[in-house]
Amino acid sequence: MADRDELKRAAAARALDFVEDGMVLGLGTGTTAAFFVDQLADRVARGLRVVCIPTSERTAAQARRLGIPLASFAEHRKIDLAIDGADEVERTTLDLIKGRGGALLREKIVAAASRQFVVIVDDDKLVDRLGTTGPLPVEIVQFGWQATAARLEELGARSELRRAASGEAFVTDGGIADPAETEGRINSIVGVVENGLFVGRSSAVVASSQHGIEVLAPIGTAPR
Ligand code: A5P
């Protein structure tokens, strides 16, 4: 029986197949993304040429330590391929909840700038409906957070402050019925910076399980 870390490592290894020489890569945040960064470093050491834009200081430090060349949006406005983990993946749509690791804003900026966005998960993250295994992170500004939280509750959620600078909360009882609408409604509240719903952004999801690896593609496209 593979343990969870082995499953994460296996998904990360499969995602390396999407990487091509010369690419600008987006590097995600979290334990699964960290396995990807480790394995990417081996390829770089063997001659792969890539430059990477990290989604957090944590990932930047790891990449720097392992000798992966880093870049920023100052040099590259578009990213060829971003690889990141997720907290939940909806099986049918490949929509995601991300950000329980606290990096959702940078992650979403990187995903939005990426031509391909490949998500790496173990199969525990696959769900029938988003919002069923935990809260939806919502990043809000510190000033007036109580008022912003009250507006979020008007949408029918229960909100809970995670820390002063980055509020989170938001899980409706039966999960999130319409992620696209919810994403827009949350972000239209003054004081909200961004939320962890990633709707229509996944190019592919690499999901590993005890039975092997599956590459899921959005409906209408073929898996690679
Ligand atoms: C970071 O903010 C998150 O979006 C992570 O990508 C997500 O929490 C998955 O993390 P793990 O790979 O550690 O489960």
Coordinates of N, CA, C and O and ligand atoms in Angstrom, one line a residue, residues 29-32 84-87 98-104 107 125, ligand 1:
T29 N 2.2 25.7 -4.7 CA 2.5 25.7 -3.3 C 1.8 24.5 -2.6 O 0.7 24.2 -3.0
G30 N 2.4 24.0 -1.5 CA 1.8 22.9 -0.8 C 2.7 21.7 -0.9 O 3.7 21.6 -1.5
T31 N 2.3 20.6 -0.2 CA 3.1 19.4 -0.1 C 3.3 18.7 -1.4 O 4.3 18.2 -1.7
T32 N 2.2 18.6 -2.2 CA 2.3 17.9 -3.5 C 3.1 18.7 -4.5 O 4.0 18.1 -5.2
D84 N 0.4 22.7 -10.0 CA 0.0 23.0 -8.6 C -0.9 21.9 -8.0 O -1.5 21.2 -8.8
G85 N -0.9 21.9 -6.7 CA -1.8 21.0 -6.0 C -3.2 21.6 -5.9 O -3.5 22.7 -6.4
A86 N -4.1 20.9 -5.2 CA -5.4 21.5 -4.9 C -5.9 20.8 -3.6 O -5.5 19.8 -3.2
D87 N -6.9 21.5 -3.0 CA -7.6 20.9 -1.8 C -8.7 20.0 -2.2 O -9.0 19.0 -1.6
K98 N -8.8 25.7 -3.9 CA -7.4 25.8 -3.5 C -7.2 26.8 -2.4 O -8.2 27.6 -2.1
G99 N -6.0 26.9 -1.8 CA -5.7 28.0 -0.8 C -5.8 27.6 0.6 O -5.5 28.4 1.5
R100 N -6.1 26.3 0.9 CA -6.0 26.0 2.4 C -4.6 26.1 2.9 O -4.4 26.1 4.1
G101 N -3.6 26.1 1.9 CA -2.2 26.3 2.3 C -1.9 27.8 2.4 O -0.7 28.2 2.6
G102 N -2.9 28.6 2.1 CA -2.6 30.1 2.3 C -2.0 30.9 1.2 O -1.6 32.0 1.4
A103 N -1.9 30.3 0.0 CA -1.2 31.0 -1.1 C -2.2 31.3 -2.3 O -1.7 31.4 -3.4
L104 N -3.5 31.3 -2.0 CA -4.4 31.3 -3.2 C -4.3 32.5 -4.1 O -4.5 32.3 -5.3
E107 N -1.4 32.0 -6.4 CA -1.7 30.8 -7.2 C -2.7 31.1 -8.3 O -2.6 30.6 -9.4
K125 N -8.5 13.8 -2.9 CA -9.0 15.1 -3.2 C -10.1 15.2 -4.2 O -10.7 16.3 -4.4
Ligands
A5P1 C1 -1.9 26.3 -1.2 O1 -2.4 27.6 -0.9 C2 -3.0 25.4 -1.7 O2 -3.7 25.9 -2.8 C3 -2.4 24.0 -2.1 O3 -2.1 23.9 -3.4 C4 -3.4 23.0 -1.6 O4 -3.7 23.4 -0.3 C5 -2.9 21.6 -1.7 O5 -1.9 21.4 -0.8 P1 -1.3 20.0 -0.5 O6 -0.6 19.5 -1.7 O7 -0.3 20.2 0.6 O8 -2.4 19.1 -0.1

